[in-house]
Amino acid sequence: MVSTESILAFAAMSLLVIVIPGPSVLFVIGRALAHGRRTALATVLGNLVGSYALVVAVAWGLGALVESSAAVFMGVKMAGAAYLVYLGVQAFRHRKEMRAANMEAPAGEPRGDLRTILDGIFVGVTNPKGIVFFAAVLPQFVDHSAGHVPLQMMVLGLVPVAIGLITDTLWGLGASAARSWFARSDRRLSMVGGAGGFAMIGLGVTVAATGRAD
């Protein structure tokens, strides 16, 4: 249904956009610095689910509505920005509770992982960069003469999700590895946790301040 040429062309376009760190990547890095590898990977998963939710929204027309309406777009963007600031404040407040021996959450706490994934989903869904990319770029690679346009979009949407899985995971693992080095000292671990919180707060402010070009 979707030609190989369209998939390859969209993959190239997606790669160009994804390699430039945006809100999702910076959020993953901030979570990795504040909480460690497990949280970073759960955040990546949530982000990807949120990103694909945007693909589905665009495929069925909702994404175009968000992108075309300044009021709706601003509301979605500000909600995401406020949530990023909230998560950053929480990370900074609890920075002193971090200890090298507790960098990874115990295996028996699935609820914590679920909450982290939901955080990632929310940030992914409200990512202005993702909204504009999927609403403005994705439809250009659809062959309308072939029919099944929503299905074509949903298939093409798997391409940036797959690329993001690789790149975001590498970013998260790299940031959490740097955090592991700081974990040799409780004081340094507290400092890097605070830095991750500040990074998320700064990201939230940046998202709120950016224009529709994002």
CSV table of C-alpha atoms in Angstrom, one decimal:
chain,number,residue,atom,x,y,z
A,1,MET,CA,0.0,0.0,0.0
A,2,VAL,CA,2.8,2.4,0.9
A,3,SER,CA,5.6,2.4,-1.7
A,4,THR,CA,9.2,1.8,-0.7
A,5,GLU,CA,10.2,5.1,-2.2
A,6,SER,CA,7.7,6.9,0.1
A,7,ILE,CA,9.0,5.0,3.2
A,8,LEU,CA,12.6,5.8,2.4
A,9,ALA,CA,12.0,9.4,1.6
A,10,PHE,CA,10.0,9.9,4.8
A,11,ALA,CA,12.6,8.0,6.8
A,12,ALA,CA,15.3,10.4,5.5
A,13,MET,CA,13.1,13.4,6.4
A,14,SER,CA,12.3,11.9,9.8
A,15,LEU,CA,16.0,11.3,10.5
A,16,LEU,CA,16.9,15.0,9.7
A,17,VAL,CA,14.2,16.2,12.2
A,18,ILE,CA,14.9,13.6,14.9
A,19,VAL,CA,18.7,14.0,15.1
A,20,ILE,CA,18.1,17.7,16.1
A,21,PRO,CA,17.4,17.4,19.8
A,22,GLY,CA,13.9,18.6,20.6
A,23,PRO,CA,11.6,18.5,23.7
A,24,SER,CA,11.3,14.7,23.8
A,25,VAL,CA,15.1,14.2,23.6
A,26,LEU,CA,15.8,16.8,26.2
A,27,PHE,CA,13.1,15.4,28.4
A,28,VAL,CA,14.7,12.0,28.3
A,29,ILE,CA,18.1,13.4,29.1
A,30,GLY,CA,16.6,15.4,32.0
A,31,ARG,CA,14.9,12.3,33.4
A,32,ALA,CA,18.0,10.2,33.0
A,33,LEU,CA,20.1,12.7,35.0
A,34,ALA,CA,17.5,13.1,37.6
A,35,HIS,CA,16.4,9.5,38.1
A,36,GLY,CA,18.7,7.1,36.2
A,37,ARG,CA,18.6,4.5,33.4
A,38,ARG,CA,15.4,2.7,34.3
A,39,THR,CA,13.4,5.9,34.3
A,40,ALA,CA,15.0,7.1,31.2
A,41,LEU,CA,14.1,4.0,29.2
A,42,ALA,CA,10.5,4.1,30.6
A,43,THR,CA,10.4,7.7,29.5
A,44,VAL,CA,11.5,6.8,26.0
A,45,LEU,CA,8.8,4.2,25.7
A,46,GLY,CA,6.2,6.7,26.9
A,47,ASN,CA,7.4,9.3,24.5
A,48,LEU,CA,7.2,6.9,21.5
A,49,VAL,CA,3.6,5.9,22.5
A,50,GLY,CA,2.7,9.6,22.7
A,51,SER,CA,4.4,10.4,19.4
A,52,TYR,CA,2.4,7.6,17.7
A,53,ALA,CA,-0.8,8.9,19.3
A,54,LEU,CA,-0.1,12.1,17.3
A,55,VAL,CA,0.3,10.0,14.1
A,56,VAL,CA,-3.1,8.4,14.8
A,57,ALA,CA,-4.6,11.8,15.5
A,58,VAL,CA,-3.2,13.2,12.2
A,59,ALA,CA,-4.4,10.2,10.3
A,60,TRP,CA,-8.0,10.7,11.4
A,61,GLY,CA,-7.9,14.5,11.0
A,62,LEU,CA,-7.5,15.7,14.6
A,63,GLY,CA,-3.8,16.7,14.2
A,64,ALA,CA,-4.6,19.0,11.4
A,65,LEU,CA,-7.2,20.7,13.6
A,66,VAL,CA,-4.7,21.3,16.4
A,67,GLU,CA,-2.0,22.6,14.0
A,68,SER,CA,-4.5,24.9,12.1
A,69,SER,CA,-6.1,26.4,15.2
A,70,ALA,CA,-3.8,28.8,17.0
A,71,ALA,CA,-5.9,28.6,20.2
A,72,VAL,CA,-5.9,24.8,20.4
A,73,PHE,CA,-2.3,24.6,19.5
A,74,MET,CA,-1.4,27.1,22.2
A,75,GLY,CA,-3.5,25.2,24.8
A,76,VAL,CA,-1.7,21.9,24.0
A,77,LYS,CA,1.7,23.5,24.0
A,78,MET,CA,1.1,25.3,27.3
A,79,ALA,CA,-0.2,22.2,29.0
A,80,GLY,CA,2.9,20.3,28.0
A,81,ALA,CA,5.2,23.2,29.1
A,82,ALA,CA,3.5,23.4,32.5
A,83,TYR,CA,3.8,19.6,33.0
A,84,LEU,CA,7.5,19.7,32.2
A,85,VAL,CA,8.1,22.5,34.7
A,86,TYR,CA,6.1,20.5,37.3
A,87,LEU,CA,8.2,17.3,36.7
A,88,GLY,CA,11.4,19.4,36.9
A,89,VAL,CA,10.3,21.0,40.2
A,90,GLN,CA,9.6,17.5,41.6
A,91,ALA,CA,13.0,16.2,40.5
A,92,PHE,CA,14.7,19.1,42.1
A,93,ARG,CA,12.8,18.8,45.4
A,94,HIS,CA,13.7,15.2,45.8
A,95,ARG,CA,17.3,15.4,44.6
A,96,LYS,CA,18.7,14.8,48.2
A,97,GLU,CA,16.8,11.5,48.4
A,98,MET,CA,19.0,9.9,45.7
A,99,ARG,CA,21.7,7.4,46.8
A,100,ALA,CA,24.1,5.5,44.6
A,101,ALA,CA,22.7,2.2,45.9
A,102,ASN,CA,19.2,3.2,44.8
A,103,MET,CA,19.8,4.4,41.3
A,104,GLU,CA,17.4,1.9,39.9
A,105,ALA,CA,13.9,1.4,41.2
A,106,PRO,CA,13.3,-2.0,42.8
A,107,ALA,CA,11.8,-4.6,40.5
A,108,GLY,CA,8.6,-4.8,42.6
A,109,GLU,CA,7.5,-1.2,41.8
A,110,PRO,CA,5.6,-1.5,38.4
A,111,ARG,CA,3.4,1.4,39.4
A,112,GLY,CA,6.4,3.7,39.4
A,113,ASP,CA,7.3,2.5,35.9
A,114,LEU,CA,3.7,3.0,34.7
A,115,ARG,CA,3.6,6.6,36.1
A,116,THR,CA,6.9,7.3,34.3
A,117,ILE,CA,5.5,5.9,31.0
A,118,LEU,CA,2.4,8.1,31.4
A,119,ASP,CA,4.6,11.1,32.0
A,120,GLY,CA,6.4,10.3,28.7
A,121,ILE,CA,3.1,9.8,26.8
A,122,PHE,CA,1.8,13.2,28.0
A,123,VAL,CA,5.0,15.0,27.0
A,124,GLY,CA,5.1,13.1,23.6
A,125,VAL,CA,1.5,14.1,22.8
A,126,THR,CA,2.0,17.7,23.7
A,127,ASN,CA,5.3,18.1,21.9
A,128,PRO,CA,4.9,21.1,19.5
A,129,LYS,CA,7.7,19.8,17.3
A,130,GLY,CA,5.9,16.5,16.9
A,131,ILE,CA,2.5,18.1,16.3
A,132,VAL,CA,3.8,20.3,13.5
A,133,PHE,CA,6.0,17.6,11.9
A,134,PHE,CA,3.2,15.0,11.7
A,135,ALA,CA,0.5,17.5,10.7
A,136,ALA,CA,2.5,19.3,8.1
A,137,VAL,CA,5.0,16.7,6.7
A,138,LEU,CA,3.4,13.3,7.1
A,139,PRO,CA,0.5,13.9,4.7
A,140,GLN,CA,2.9,14.9,1.9
A,141,PHE,CA,4.2,11.3,1.6
A,142,VAL,CA,0.8,9.7,1.2
A,143,ASP,CA,-0.4,8.4,-2.2
A,144,HIS,CA,-4.1,9.5,-2.2
A,145,SER,CA,-4.7,7.6,-5.4
A,146,ALA,CA,-4.0,4.4,-3.6
A,147,GLY,CA,-6.7,4.9,-1.1
A,148,HIS,CA,-6.8,4.0,2.6
A,149,VAL,CA,-5.1,7.3,3.5
A,150,PRO,CA,-5.4,6.9,7.3
A,151,LEU,CA,-3.8,3.5,7.2
A,152,GLN,CA,-1.0,4.8,5.0
A,153,MET,CA,-0.3,7.5,7.5
A,154,MET,CA,-0.3,5.0,10.4
A,155,VAL,CA,2.2,2.8,8.5
A,156,LEU,CA,4.5,5.7,7.7
A,157,GLY,CA,4.2,6.9,11.3
A,158,LEU,CA,6.0,3.7,12.4
A,159,VAL,CA,9.2,5.0,10.6
A,160,PRO,CA,10.0,8.0,12.9
A,161,VAL,CA,8.9,5.9,15.9
A,162,ALA,CA,11.5,3.3,15.1
A,163,ILE,CA,14.2,5.9,14.5
A,164,GLY,CA,13.2,7.6,17.7
A,165,LEU,CA,13.4,4.3,19.6
A,166,ILE,CA,17.1,4.0,18.6
A,167,THR,CA,18.2,7.6,19.0
A,168,ASP,CA,16.3,8.4,22.2
A,169,THR,CA,17.5,5.2,23.8
A,170,LEU,CA,21.1,6.1,23.0
A,171,TRP,CA,20.6,9.6,24.5
A,172,GLY,CA,19.0,8.1,27.6
A,173,LEU,CA,21.7,5.5,28.1
A,174,GLY,CA,24.5,8.1,27.5
A,175,ALA,CA,23.0,10.5,30.1
A,176,SER,CA,22.4,7.8,32.6
A,177,ALA,CA,26.0,6.5,32.2
A,178,ALA,CA,27.3,10.0,33.0
A,179,ARG,CA,25.0,10.0,36.0
A,180,SER,CA,26.5,6.7,37.1
A,181,TRP,CA,29.9,8.3,37.4
A,182,PHE,CA,28.5,11.1,39.6
A,183,ALA,CA,26.9,8.4,41.8
A,184,ARG,CA,30.2,7.6,43.4
A,185,SER,CA,29.4,10.6,45.7
A,186,ASP,CA,26.0,11.2,47.3
A,187,ARG,CA,26.7,14.9,47.0
A,188,ARG,CA,27.5,14.7,43.3
A,189,LEU,CA,24.5,12.5,42.7
A,190,SER,CA,22.3,15.1,44.4
A,191,MET,CA,23.8,17.8,42.3
A,192,VAL,CA,23.2,15.9,39.0
A,193,GLY,CA,19.7,15.1,40.1
A,194,GLY,CA,19.1,18.8,40.7
A,195,ALA,CA,20.7,19.6,37.3
A,196,GLY,CA,18.2,17.2,35.6
A,197,GLY,CA,15.3,19.0,37.4
A,198,PHE,CA,16.6,22.4,36.3
A,199,ALA,CA,17.0,21.0,32.7
A,200,MET,CA,13.3,20.0,32.7
A,201,ILE,CA,12.2,23.3,34.1
A,202,GLY,CA,14.2,25.1,31.5
A,203,LEU,CA,12.8,22.9,28.8
A,204,GLY,CA,9.3,23.7,29.9
A,205,VAL,CA,9.9,27.4,29.8
A,206,THR,CA,11.5,27.1,26.4
A,207,VAL,CA,8.5,25.2,25.0
A,208,ALA,CA,6.2,27.8,26.4
A,209,ALA,CA,8.2,30.6,24.8
A,210,THR,CA,8.7,29.1,21.4
A,211,GLY,CA,6.5,30.1,18.5
A,212,ARG,CA,4.5,28.0,16.1
A,213,ALA,CA,7.6,27.4,14.0
A,214,ASP,CA,8.6,24.7,16.4
